Short mmCIF file of C-alpha atoms and ligand atoms in Angstrom, two decimals:
data_model
loop_
_atom_site.label_atom_id
_atom_site.label_comp_id
_atom_site.label_asym_id
_atom_site.label_seq_id
_atom_site.Cartn_x
_atom_site.Cartn_y
_atom_site.Cartn_z
CA UNK W 1 -75.14 -56.58 -80.12
CA UNK W 2 -76.19 -60.10 -79.22
CA UNK W 3 -78.82 -59.21 -76.61
CA UNK W 4 -81.55 -58.33 -79.09
CA UNK W 5 -80.29 -60.36 -82.02
CA UNK W 6 -80.46 -63.98 -83.14
CA UNK W 7 -79.16 -65.50 -86.36
CA UNK W 8 -80.58 -68.04 -88.78
CA UNK W 9 -78.26 -69.68 -91.29
CA UNK W 10 -79.92 -71.22 -94.34
CA UNK W 11 -78.17 -74.50 -95.09
CA UNK W 12 -80.90 -76.88 -96.26
CA UNK W 13 -80.65 -76.36 -100.03
CA UNK W 14 -80.10 -79.14 -102.59
CA UNK W 15 -76.96 -77.66 -104.23
CA UNK W 16 -78.28 -78.67 -107.65
CA UNK W 17 -76.02 -76.29 -109.58
CA UNK W 18 -72.93 -77.97 -108.16
CA UNK W 19 -73.83 -81.08 -110.16
CA UNK W 20 -72.69 -83.41 -107.41
CA UNK W 21 -74.93 -85.31 -105.02
CA UNK W 22 -73.25 -83.85 -101.93
CA UNK W 23 -74.37 -80.61 -100.34
CA UNK W 24 -72.11 -77.68 -101.22
CA UNK W 25 -72.13 -76.75 -97.54
CA UNK W 26 -69.98 -79.80 -96.72
CA UNK W 27 -67.36 -78.87 -99.34
CA UNK W 28 -64.07 -77.69 -97.92
CA UNK W 29 -62.56 -74.30 -98.65
CA UNK W 30 -58.93 -74.10 -97.51
CA UNK W 31 -59.53 -77.16 -95.37
CA UNK W 32 -62.71 -76.01 -93.63
CA UNK W 33 -66.25 -77.01 -94.53
CA UNK W 34 -68.19 -74.15 -96.13
CA UNK W 35 -70.95 -74.07 -93.52
CA UNK W 36 -68.42 -73.52 -90.71
CA UNK W 37 -67.36 -70.17 -92.13
CA UNK W 38 -70.70 -68.61 -91.25
CA UNK W 39 -71.18 -70.50 -87.97
CA UNK W 40 -67.67 -69.53 -86.80
CA UNK W 41 -68.18 -65.92 -87.84
CA UNK W 42 -71.45 -65.51 -85.96
CA UNK W 43 -70.25 -67.37 -82.90
CA UNK W 44 -67.16 -65.10 -82.79
CA UNK W 45 -69.68 -62.23 -82.54
CA UNK W 46 -71.53 -64.11 -79.74
CA UNK W 47 -74.78 -64.14 -81.70
CA UNK W 48 -77.08 -67.11 -80.90
CA UNK W 49 -77.33 -69.30 -84.01
CA UNK W 50 -79.92 -71.65 -85.49
CA UNK W 51 -79.19 -73.50 -88.72
CA UNK W 52 -81.85 -74.68 -91.16
CA UNK W 53 -80.89 -78.10 -92.47
CA UNK W 54 -82.58 -80.48 -94.90
CA UNK W 55 -80.59 -81.95 -97.80
CA UNK W 56 -77.78 -84.06 -96.27
CA UNK W 57 -78.89 -82.87 -92.86
CA UNK W 58 -76.99 -85.50 -90.90
CA UNK W 59 -73.60 -84.62 -92.42
CA UNK W 60 -74.14 -80.90 -91.95
CA UNK W 61 -75.36 -81.36 -88.39
CA UNK W 62 -72.37 -83.51 -87.53
CA UNK W 63 -69.88 -81.01 -89.03
CA UNK W 64 -71.45 -78.18 -87.03
CA UNK W 65 -71.89 -80.17 -83.82
CA UNK W 66 -68.25 -81.25 -83.72
CA UNK W 67 -67.25 -77.60 -83.81
CA UNK W 68 -69.98 -75.90 -81.74
CA UNK W 69 -72.04 -77.04 -78.79
CA UNK W 70 -74.63 -74.29 -78.63
CA UNK W 71 -76.13 -74.20 -82.13
CA UNK W 72 -79.73 -75.34 -82.61
CA UNK W 73 -81.13 -76.94 -85.75
CA UNK W 74 -84.40 -76.52 -87.61
CA UNK W 75 -85.41 -79.08 -90.21
CA UNK W 76 -86.76 -78.03 -93.61
CA UNK W 77 -88.14 -81.29 -94.93
CA UNK W 78 -88.84 -80.11 -98.46
CA UNK W 79 -86.55 -77.66 -100.16
CA UNK W 80 -89.12 -75.11 -101.27
CA UNK W 81 -86.85 -72.08 -101.37
CA UNK W 82 -85.14 -69.58 -99.08
CA UNK W 83 -88.43 -67.96 -98.03
CA UNK W 84 -89.81 -71.36 -97.05
CA UNK W 85 -86.59 -72.14 -95.13
CA UNK W 86 -87.10 -68.98 -93.06
CA UNK W 87 -90.78 -69.85 -92.56
CA UNK W 88 -89.69 -73.18 -91.03
CA UNK W 89 -87.94 -71.26 -88.24
CA UNK W 90 -90.94 -69.21 -87.10
CA UNK W 91 -91.30 -71.08 -83.80
CA UNK W 92 -87.85 -70.08 -82.64
CA UNK W 93 -88.05 -66.32 -83.33
CA UNK W 94 -87.66 -64.64 -79.99
CA UNK W 95 -85.28 -61.71 -80.32
CA UNK W 96 -86.20 -58.26 -81.65
CA UNK W 97 -83.92 -58.61 -84.69
CA UNK W 98 -83.53 -61.71 -86.83
CA UNK W 99 -80.30 -61.94 -88.84
CA UNK W 100 -80.71 -64.26 -91.83
CA UNK W 101 -77.64 -65.46 -93.67
CA UNK W 102 -77.16 -67.73 -96.67
CA UNK W 103 -74.96 -70.64 -95.65
CA UNK W 104 -73.15 -70.53 -99.00
CA UNK W 105 -71.36 -67.21 -98.42
CA UNK W 106 -68.08 -68.20 -96.72
CA UNK W 107 -66.13 -64.96 -97.21
CA UNK W 108 -68.45 -62.68 -95.24
CA UNK W 109 -66.62 -60.74 -92.52
CA UNK W 110 -67.58 -59.53 -89.05
CA UNK W 111 -67.31 -55.92 -90.33
CA UNK W 112 -70.15 -56.59 -92.79
CA UNK W 113 -72.40 -58.00 -90.06
CA UNK W 114 -71.53 -55.20 -87.63
CA UNK W 115 -72.19 -52.40 -90.11
CA UNK W 116 -75.48 -54.03 -91.20
CA UNK W 117 -76.59 -54.12 -87.57
CA UNK W 118 -75.34 -50.64 -86.65
CA UNK W 119 -76.93 -49.06 -89.69
CA UNK W 120 -80.21 -50.89 -89.08
CA UNK W 121 -80.42 -49.73 -85.46
CA UNK W 122 -79.21 -46.18 -86.20
CA UNK W 123 -81.75 -45.67 -89.00
CA UNK W 124 -84.47 -47.48 -87.06
CA UNK W 125 -85.15 -49.64 -90.13
CA UNK W 126 -87.64 -52.48 -90.44
CA UNK W 127 -85.57 -54.51 -92.86
CA UNK W 128 -81.94 -54.11 -93.92
CA UNK W 129 -79.85 -56.16 -96.28
CA UNK W 130 -76.34 -56.23 -97.71
CA UNK W 131 -75.68 -55.33 -101.34
CA UNK W 132 -72.62 -55.32 -103.58
CA UNK W 133 -71.75 -54.03 -107.03
CA UNK W 134 -70.83 -56.21 -109.93
CA UNK W 135 -71.16 -55.24 -113.55
CA UNK W 136 -70.61 -58.72 -114.95
CA UNK W 137 -73.72 -59.43 -117.04
CA UNK W 138 -73.07 -63.19 -116.86
CA UNK W 139 -73.91 -63.22 -113.17
CA UNK W 140 -77.15 -65.12 -113.34
CA UNK W 141 -77.41 -66.51 -109.86
CA UNK W 142 -77.84 -63.32 -107.88
CA UNK W 143 -80.82 -61.20 -107.05
CA UNK W 144 -80.62 -57.76 -108.66
CA UNK W 145 -81.56 -54.82 -106.45
CA UNK W 146 -83.77 -52.30 -108.21
CA UNK W 147 -84.66 -48.87 -106.86
CA UNK W 148 -87.56 -47.16 -108.62
CA UNK W 149 -90.27 -44.65 -107.84
CA UNK W 150 -92.31 -47.41 -106.13
CA UNK W 151 -89.49 -48.23 -103.72
CA UNK W 152 -86.93 -51.02 -103.67
CA UNK W 153 -87.21 -54.61 -104.88
CA UNK W 154 -85.07 -57.65 -105.64
CA UNK W 155 -85.51 -59.51 -108.92
CA UNK W 156 -83.83 -62.88 -109.16
CA UNK W 157 -81.63 -62.90 -112.28
CA UNK W 158 -82.77 -66.47 -113.03
CA UNK W 159 -86.38 -65.18 -113.16
CA UNK W 160 -85.44 -62.55 -115.69
CA UNK W 161 -84.20 -64.32 -118.80
CA UNK W 162 -85.36 -61.68 -121.29
CA UNK W 163 -85.09 -58.11 -120.01
CA UNK W 164 -81.68 -56.54 -119.94
CA UNK W 165 -81.30 -54.96 -116.54
CA UNK W 166 -78.71 -52.20 -116.40
CA UNK W 167 -78.52 -52.25 -112.61
CA UNK W 168 -75.31 -53.66 -111.18
CA UNK W 169 -76.35 -53.75 -107.55
CA UNK W 170 -76.83 -57.31 -106.30
CA UNK W 171 -78.29 -58.89 -103.18
CA UNK W 172 -75.72 -60.57 -100.90
CA UNK W 173 -78.22 -62.84 -99.15
CA UNK W 174 -77.66 -61.30 -95.67
CA UNK W 175 -80.73 -59.72 -94.09
CA UNK W 176 -81.56 -58.12 -90.75
CA UNK W 177 -85.31 -58.14 -90.25
CA UNK W 178 -87.42 -57.01 -87.34
CA UNK W 179 -89.26 -59.96 -85.82
CA UNK W 180 -92.61 -58.12 -86.10
CA UNK W 181 -92.18 -57.58 -89.83
CA UNK W 182 -91.26 -61.22 -90.34
CA UNK W 183 -94.25 -62.47 -88.35
CA UNK W 184 -96.67 -60.27 -90.27
CA UNK W 185 -95.38 -61.04 -93.75
CA UNK W 186 -93.68 -64.42 -93.97
CA UNK W 187 -97.00 -66.15 -94.76
CA UNK W 188 -97.72 -63.77 -97.65
CA UNK W 189 -94.73 -64.96 -99.70
CA UNK W 190 -95.88 -66.70 -102.88
CA UNK W 191 -94.29 -69.45 -104.94
CA UNK W 192 -92.39 -68.26 -108.03
CA UNK W 193 -94.16 -69.12 -111.30
CA UNK W 194 -90.89 -70.08 -112.87
CA UNK W 195 -89.10 -72.19 -110.21
CA UNK W 196 -91.97 -73.00 -107.85
CA UNK W 197 -89.82 -71.82 -104.92
CA UNK W 198 -90.67 -69.30 -102.22
CA UNK W 199 -88.07 -66.53 -102.14
CA UNK W 200 -87.07 -64.62 -98.99
CA UNK W 201 -86.13 -61.77 -101.35
CA UNK W 202 -89.82 -61.13 -102.06
CA UNK W 203 -90.10 -59.88 -98.48
CA UNK W 204 -88.14 -56.79 -99.55
CA UNK W 205 -90.68 -56.05 -102.31
CA UNK W 206 -93.60 -56.61 -99.91
CA UNK W 207 -92.12 -54.51 -97.09
CA UNK W 208 -91.24 -51.73 -99.51
CA UNK W 209 -94.77 -51.61 -100.92
CA UNK W 210 -96.14 -51.43 -97.38
CA UNK W 211 -93.99 -48.37 -96.75
CA UNK W 212 -91.60 -50.06 -94.31
CA UNK W 213 -88.18 -48.52 -93.83
CA UNK W 214 -85.64 -50.51 -95.82
CA UNK W 215 -81.91 -49.91 -95.56
CA UNK W 216 -79.00 -51.37 -97.49
CA UNK W 217 -75.36 -51.76 -96.48
CA UNK W 218 -72.71 -52.06 -99.18
CA UNK W 219 -69.94 -54.64 -99.12
CA UNK W 220 -67.17 -55.57 -101.60
CA UNK W 221 -68.45 -58.20 -104.06
CA UNK W 222 -65.57 -60.59 -103.33
CA UNK W 223 -66.60 -60.82 -99.67
CA UNK W 224 -70.21 -61.68 -100.30
CA UNK W 225 -69.77 -64.14 -103.16
CA UNK W 226 -72.32 -66.93 -102.99
CA UNK W 227 -71.33 -70.41 -104.10
CA UNK W 228 -73.67 -72.29 -106.39
CA UNK W 229 -71.31 -73.85 -108.94
CA UNK W 230 -67.93 -75.56 -108.87
CA UNK W 231 -66.44 -72.54 -110.66
CA UNK W 232 -67.71 -70.29 -107.89
CA UNK W 233 -66.29 -72.71 -105.31
CA UNK W 234 -62.91 -72.56 -107.04
CA UNK W 235 -62.98 -68.75 -107.30
CA UNK W 236 -63.88 -68.47 -103.64
CA UNK W 237 -61.06 -70.76 -102.56
CA UNK W 238 -58.61 -68.73 -104.67
CA UNK W 239 -59.65 -65.59 -102.82
CA UNK W 240 -59.42 -67.24 -99.40
CA UNK W 241 -56.03 -68.72 -100.21
CA UNK W 242 -54.68 -65.38 -101.46
CA UNK W 243 -55.93 -63.76 -98.25
CA UNK W 244 -54.11 -66.38 -96.11
CA UNK W 245 -50.89 -66.10 -98.13
CA UNK W 246 -50.92 -62.31 -97.77
CA UNK W 247 -51.24 -62.70 -93.99
CA UNK W 248 -48.28 -65.10 -93.85
CA UNK W 249 -46.21 -62.87 -96.15
CA UNK W 250 -46.77 -59.99 -93.73
CA UNK W 251 -45.35 -62.24 -90.99
CA UNK W 252 -42.09 -62.82 -92.88
CA UNK W 253 -42.74 -65.94 -94.92
CA UNK W 254 -41.52 -66.01 -98.50
CA UNK W 255 -43.55 -67.83 -101.17
CA UNK W 256 -41.68 -68.60 -104.42
CA UNK W 257 -44.88 -68.63 -106.52
CA UNK W 258 -47.86 -67.82 -104.26
CA UNK W 259 -50.29 -68.33 -107.11
CA UNK W 260 -49.70 -72.09 -107.10
CA UNK W 261 -49.29 -72.65 -103.35
CA UNK W 262 -52.16 -74.28 -101.49
CA UNK W 263 -52.56 -73.40 -97.83
CA UNK W 264 -55.30 -74.40 -95.40
CA UNK W 265 -56.87 -72.12 -92.84
CA UNK W 266 -55.26 -73.76 -89.79
CA UNK W 267 -51.71 -73.97 -91.13
CA UNK W 268 -49.14 -71.89 -89.22
CA UNK W 269 -45.69 -70.84 -90.44
CA UNK W 270 -42.98 -68.93 -88.62
CA UNK W 271 -40.85 -66.13 -89.98
CA UNK W 272 -37.84 -66.70 -92.20
CA UNK W 273 -39.34 -69.78 -93.81
CA UNK W 274 -39.47 -70.15 -97.62
CA UNK W 275 -42.25 -72.05 -99.35
CA UNK W 276 -41.36 -73.32 -102.84
CA UNK W 277 -43.47 -73.54 -105.98
CA UNK W 278 -46.47 -75.85 -105.98
CA UNK W 279 -46.20 -76.66 -102.25
CA UNK W 280 -49.43 -77.86 -100.61
CA UNK W 281 -49.92 -77.31 -96.89
CA UNK W 282 -52.96 -79.06 -95.44
CA UNK W 283 -54.79 -79.45 -92.15
CA UNK W 284 -53.05 -78.42 -88.96
CA UNK W 285 -49.54 -78.32 -90.42
CA UNK W 286 -47.14 -76.19 -88.39
CA UNK W 287 -43.83 -75.02 -89.82
CA UNK W 288 -41.13 -73.45 -87.64
CA UNK W 289 -38.62 -70.67 -88.27
CA UNK W 290 -36.12 -70.54 -91.14
CA UNK W 291 -37.26 -73.70 -92.89
CA UNK W 292 -37.18 -74.38 -96.61
CA UNK W 293 -40.09 -76.35 -98.00
CA UNK W 294 -39.02 -76.94 -101.56
CA UNK W 295 -41.03 -77.33 -104.75
CA UNK W 296 -44.05 -79.66 -104.96
CA UNK W 297 -43.82 -80.99 -101.42
CA UNK W 298 -47.05 -81.89 -99.63
CA UNK W 299 -47.42 -81.50 -95.87
CA UNK W 300 -50.57 -82.68 -94.10
CA UNK W 301 -50.95 -82.35 -90.33
CA UNK W 302 -47.17 -82.20 -90.19
CA UNK W 303 -45.21 -80.44 -87.46
CA UNK W 304 -41.91 -79.12 -88.69
CA UNK W 305 -39.60 -77.50 -86.15
CA UNK W 306 -36.99 -74.79 -86.91
CA UNK W 307 -34.25 -74.85 -89.60
CA UNK W 308 -35.61 -77.90 -91.40
CA UNK W 309 -35.06 -78.47 -95.10
CA UNK W 310 -37.83 -80.36 -96.87
CA UNK W 311 -36.41 -81.00 -100.31
CA UNK W 312 -38.64 -81.16 -103.36
CA UNK W 313 -41.43 -83.69 -103.96
CA UNK W 314 -41.53 -84.82 -100.34
CA UNK W 315 -44.76 -85.93 -98.65
CA UNK W 316 -45.08 -85.68 -94.86
CA UNK W 317 -48.34 -86.67 -93.16
CA UNK W 318 -49.26 -86.76 -89.46
CA UNK W 319 -45.61 -86.69 -88.40
CA UNK W 320 -43.13 -84.60 -86.44
CA UNK W 321 -39.84 -83.43 -87.92
CA UNK W 322 -37.60 -81.90 -85.29
CA UNK W 323 -35.15 -79.06 -85.86
CA UNK W 324 -32.21 -79.11 -88.28
CA UNK W 325 -33.42 -82.21 -90.11
CA UNK W 326 -33.13 -82.65 -93.89
CA UNK W 327 -35.85 -84.69 -95.62
CA UNK W 328 -36.13 -85.56 -99.28
CA UNK W 329 -36.16 -85.14 -102.22
CA UNK W 330 -38.90 -87.69 -102.97
CA UNK W 331 -39.29 -88.91 -99.37
CA UNK W 332 -42.54 -90.12 -97.76
CA UNK W 333 -42.76 -89.74 -93.98
CA UNK W 334 -46.12 -90.66 -92.47
CA UNK W 335 -48.35 -92.24 -89.80
CA UNK W 336 -47.05 -90.71 -86.55
CA UNK W 337 -43.38 -90.85 -87.40
CA UNK W 338 -40.96 -88.70 -85.41
CA UNK W 339 -37.61 -87.71 -86.90
CA UNK W 340 -35.32 -86.19 -84.27
CA UNK W 341 -32.80 -83.36 -84.51
CA UNK W 342 -30.12 -83.23 -87.24
CA UNK W 343 -31.16 -86.48 -88.89
CA UNK W 344 -31.20 -86.95 -92.61
CA UNK W 345 -33.93 -88.79 -94.51
CA UNK W 346 -32.94 -88.92 -98.15
CA UNK W 347 -34.40 -89.70 -101.53
CA UNK W 348 -36.97 -92.46 -102.06
CA UNK W 349 -37.16 -93.25 -98.36
CA UNK W 350 -40.56 -94.28 -96.94
CA UNK W 351 -40.89 -94.10 -93.15
CA UNK W 352 -44.08 -95.24 -91.44
CA UNK W 353 -45.02 -95.36 -87.72
CA UNK W 354 -41.39 -95.03 -86.61
CA UNK W 355 -39.20 -93.09 -84.23
CA UNK W 356 -35.91 -91.96 -85.72
CA UNK W 357 -33.28 -90.67 -83.26
CA UNK W 358 -31.03 -87.67 -83.71
CA UNK W 359 -28.15 -87.43 -86.20
CA UNK W 360 -29.29 -90.63 -87.87
CA UNK W 361 -28.94 -91.09 -91.62
CA UNK W 362 -31.34 -92.98 -93.86
CA UNK W 363 -30.25 -91.51 -97.12
CA UNK W 364 -31.37 -93.63 -100.04
CA UNK W 365 -34.11 -96.00 -101.17
CA UNK W 366 -35.32 -97.45 -97.85
CA UNK W 367 -38.52 -98.59 -96.20
CA UNK W 368 -38.59 -98.18 -92.41
CA UNK W 369 -41.85 -99.29 -90.76
CA UNK W 370 -42.82 -99.93 -87.10
CA UNK W 371 -39.28 -99.15 -86.05
CA UNK W 372 -37.42 -97.51 -83.23
CA UNK W 373 -34.12 -96.27 -84.50
CA UNK W 374 -31.62 -94.71 -82.11
CA UNK W 375 -29.21 -91.81 -82.40
CA UNK W 376 -26.28 -91.69 -84.84
CA UNK W 377 -27.47 -94.75 -86.71
CA UNK W 378 -26.55 -95.18 -90.36
CA UNK W 379 -28.90 -97.12 -92.62
CA UNK W 380 -27.30 -98.19 -95.91
CA UNK W 381 -28.95 -97.65 -99.26
CA UNK W 382 -31.75 -100.02 -100.21
CA UNK W 383 -32.35 -101.33 -96.68
CA UNK W 384 -35.85 -102.34 -95.72
CA UNK W 385 -37.54 -103.43 -92.53
CA UNK W 386 -39.68 -106.49 -93.25
CA UNK W 387 -42.26 -105.77 -90.58
CA UNK W 388 -45.27 -107.77 -91.70
CA UNK W 389 -45.64 -111.53 -91.44
CA UNK W 390 -48.92 -111.30 -93.30
CA UNK W 391 -50.98 -111.10 -90.12
CA UNK W 392 -49.24 -108.85 -87.60
CA UNK W 393 -46.81 -105.95 -87.86
CA UNK W 394 -43.63 -106.55 -85.87
CA UNK W 395 -41.11 -104.12 -84.47
CA UNK W 396 -37.57 -103.37 -85.57
CA UNK W 397 -35.27 -101.83 -82.96
CA UNK W 398 -31.92 -100.44 -84.00
CA UNK W 399 -29.82 -99.14 -81.12
CA UNK W 400 -27.58 -96.05 -81.10
CA UNK W 401 -24.60 -95.90 -83.47
CA UNK W 402 -25.46 -99.15 -85.25
CA UNK W 403 -24.51 -99.26 -88.91
CA UNK W 404 -26.73 -101.20 -91.28
CA UNK W 405 -25.04 -102.18 -94.53
CA UNK W 406 -26.58 -101.46 -97.90
CA UNK W 407 -29.42 -103.59 -99.21
CA UNK W 408 -30.26 -105.29 -95.91
CA UNK W 409 -33.57 -106.97 -95.20
CA UNK W 410 -34.25 -106.72 -91.46
CA UNK W 411 -36.83 -109.37 -90.61
CA UNK W 412 -38.90 -108.11 -87.66
CA UNK W 413 -39.22 -108.64 -84.75
CA UNK W 414 -35.55 -107.85 -84.45
CA UNK W 415 -33.18 -105.95 -82.20
CA UNK W 416 -29.90 -104.66 -83.55
CA UNK W 417 -27.48 -103.78 -80.77
CA UNK W 418 -25.58 -100.59 -80.04
CA UNK W 419 -22.44 -99.95 -82.10
CA UNK W 420 -23.02 -103.10 -84.17
CA UNK W 421 -22.58 -103.59 -87.90
CA UNK W 422 -24.48 -105.61 -90.43
CA UNK W 423 -22.82 -106.55 -93.67
CA UNK W 424 -24.13 -105.29 -97.00
CA UNK W 425 -26.67 -107.54 -98.68
CA UNK W 426 -27.59 -109.31 -95.42
CA UNK W 427 -30.95 -110.80 -94.56
CA UNK W 428 -30.94 -110.30 -90.80
CA UNK W 429 -33.26 -112.73 -89.06
CA UNK W 430 -31.67 -112.93 -85.58
CA UNK W 431 -30.94 -110.22 -83.02
CA UNK W 432 -27.47 -108.69 -83.36
CA UNK W 433 -25.58 -108.15 -80.09
CA UNK W 434 -23.96 -104.79 -79.29
CA UNK W 435 -20.56 -104.25 -80.97
CA UNK W 436 -20.99 -107.33 -83.23
CA UNK W 437 -20.77 -107.69 -87.00
CA UNK W 438 -23.62 -109.69 -88.50
CA UNK W 439 -23.10 -111.22 -91.92
CA UNK W 440 -26.14 -112.99 -93.29
CA UNK W 441 -25.74 -113.60 -96.97
CA UNK W 442 -25.03 -116.54 -99.22
CA UNK W 443 -21.31 -117.37 -99.47
CA UNK W 444 -19.75 -116.46 -102.76
CA UNK W 445 -18.13 -119.20 -104.84
CA UNK W 446 -15.73 -118.20 -107.61
CA UNK W 447 -15.40 -120.83 -110.36
CA UNK W 448 -11.94 -120.27 -111.84
CA UNK W 449 -11.54 -120.25 -115.63
CA UNK W 450 -15.28 -120.70 -115.94
CA UNK W 451 -15.70 -118.38 -118.93
CA UNK W 452 -13.06 -120.10 -121.00
CA UNK W 453 -14.65 -123.47 -120.28
CA UNK W 454 -18.03 -122.09 -121.18
CA UNK W 455 -16.76 -120.92 -124.55
CA UNK W 456 -15.02 -124.23 -125.39
CA UNK W 457 -16.94 -126.39 -127.93
CA UNK W 458 -18.93 -129.17 -126.28
CA UNK W 459 -18.01 -132.88 -126.68
CA UNK W 460 -20.82 -133.28 -129.18
CA UNK W 461 -19.60 -130.29 -131.20
CA UNK W 462 -16.02 -131.63 -131.10
CA UNK W 463 -17.15 -135.00 -132.49
CA UNK W 464 -19.17 -133.29 -135.18
CA UNK W 465 -16.15 -131.20 -136.17
CA UNK W 466 -13.98 -134.32 -136.31
CA UNK W 467 -16.54 -136.15 -138.45
CA UNK W 468 -16.80 -133.25 -140.91
CA UNK W 469 -13.05 -132.97 -141.31
CA UNK W 470 -12.63 -136.77 -141.97
CA UNK W 471 -15.43 -136.81 -144.57
CA UNK W 472 -13.79 -133.83 -146.32
CA UNK W 473 -10.57 -135.88 -146.60
CA UNK W 474 -12.29 -138.97 -148.08
CA UNK W 475 -14.38 -136.81 -150.48
C1 UD1 A 501 -79.85 -66.27 -103.17
C2 UD1 A 501 -80.80 -65.07 -103.27
C3 UD1 A 501 -80.22 -64.05 -104.25
C4 UD1 A 501 -78.84 -63.61 -103.76
C5 UD1 A 501 -77.93 -64.83 -103.61
C6 UD1 A 501 -76.63 -64.40 -102.96
C7 UD1 A 501 -83.03 -66.00 -102.98
C8 UD1 A 501 -84.29 -66.37 -103.64
N1 UD1 A 501 -82.06 -65.52 -103.77
O1 UD1 A 501 -79.82 -66.88 -104.45
O2 UD1 A 501 -81.06 -62.90 -104.32
O3 UD1 A 501 -78.27 -62.69 -104.69
O4 UD1 A 501 -78.55 -65.82 -102.76
O5 UD1 A 501 -75.73 -65.47 -102.95
O6 UD1 A 501 -82.90 -66.11 -101.78
N2 UD1 A 501 -81.61 -72.92 -98.94
C9 UD1 A 501 -82.39 -73.56 -97.99
N3 UD1 A 501 -83.57 -74.10 -98.36
C10 UD1 A 501 -84.06 -73.98 -99.62
C11 UD1 A 501 -83.28 -73.31 -100.58
C12 UD1 A 501 -82.07 -72.79 -100.21
O7 UD1 A 501 -81.98 -73.67 -96.83
O8 UD1 A 501 -85.15 -74.50 -99.87
C13 UD1 A 501 -80.30 -72.39 -98.54
C14 UD1 A 501 -79.16 -72.93 -99.39
O9 UD1 A 501 -78.61 -74.10 -98.80
C15 UD1 A 501 -78.18 -71.76 -99.41
C16 UD1 A 501 -79.04 -70.53 -99.20
O10 UD1 A 501 -80.29 -70.99 -98.76
O11 UD1 A 501 -77.21 -71.87 -98.37
C17 UD1 A 501 -79.25 -69.74 -100.50
O12 UD1 A 501 -79.82 -70.58 -101.46
P1 UD1 A 501 -79.32 -70.60 -102.98
O13 UD1 A 501 -80.08 -71.62 -103.70
O14 UD1 A 501 -77.86 -70.69 -103.02
O15 UD1 A 501 -79.79 -69.15 -103.45
P2 UD1 A 501 -79.21 -68.36 -104.70
O16 UD1 A 501 -79.85 -68.83 -105.93
O17 UD1 A 501 -77.75 -68.31 -104.65
MG1 MG A 502 -76.39 -69.31 -103.49
#
């Protein structure tokens, strides 16, 4: 297919209807920028691609360039409409067929492109384009395809505020046009009286009037949805997400309430795993076999091995959780932390930039930062590593089988030896040797009979009492 075909993606538009300053093409859908959906699709079909950029051109170029190394760019300096965007590319037309695609149609599939091409070649057409049916009269951002005795034309719904058009066939914004036809007619396109823009869709009307052969290929509306507004962006992401969840369901993953689960494109999950309500899986998160990710947990670029339980409301970012670990509820594991096999990270535990060995327990209310913790270590409730001196971050090392008492402050840099103990409530400032017990807390003093003394009347009060009683006698 690619030998006589080249593609042009239109991605220069201002995205005015989104009501944000950013280009819609940089917005992410299931974790991937919108513009990459079309570039990835066409490059998977080995079609050479050029992208027209203008508004926010540097951001769009950088998104595309970090993902592809063979895409060329054409600059549209002024956003004068889709027809003008195509006109800007005239110097690079070299193949027999030019495939033109709106950059804001992320759900288009390879089947749609292939059938457009096959039909075009088979029917020896001059211009072909993709259509879809939608009877929703509120659709005011599509071009409506009208067949009449004069041929075929596209009327932009936004141009047609008054007439009620009964047609429900809309233009998808995907065209296959013979280079000759483009060269002869692109300069004829006129500015719209209403918007002042030059529309590529007018080429259909022109070609039809000239008696050119025009073909259409039908596609499901959901797959060709264009995104102009935030509602359309939301609807599109819902569809993409549902598509991804269906794929994972077919691979043996159970979703408690799929309608409120967020999942990004590059997330992978292995069979036997259950995903709870409201779970959000972002980036390149990988989840192994037979795991439970319970309600409202958030995983971002997390790698979770097999048989792991992530209890509810846990956040794991950029970290590795090895097999048979239990994390949460309400735990925060982040910044390149590794938790090894069979360990247990409990509720309200925050672990940052740390290595946690296997079968280690950090079960309640702890902060562990910049630490290397060995195997079979027990960290008592409320223990924190004090790793910052205000300027640098220092390391805490806790060797295998050490037992840290509850409510310890471990002042880094510090090394706590193998099989050692620290007493509850300690502020540990010096290294603890292997097998030792470190006690570092203020000595307790018990003041006997203190309460009784406290409640006894003071000397002043005693004198006052005495004075009152003697004056009562004399009175
Ligand atoms: C366009 C079609 C409409 C079709 C719909 C499908 C036209 C005139 N209308 O409408 O018939 O039903 O898509 O979604 O083409 N762009 C540029 N430069 C510009 C203007 C736009 O590169 O000067 C790019 C945009 O970034 C976008 C694409 O072209 O990726 C389409 O533009 P958009 O404004 O979204 O067109 P629609 O109004 O949706
Ligand atoms: Mg659009």
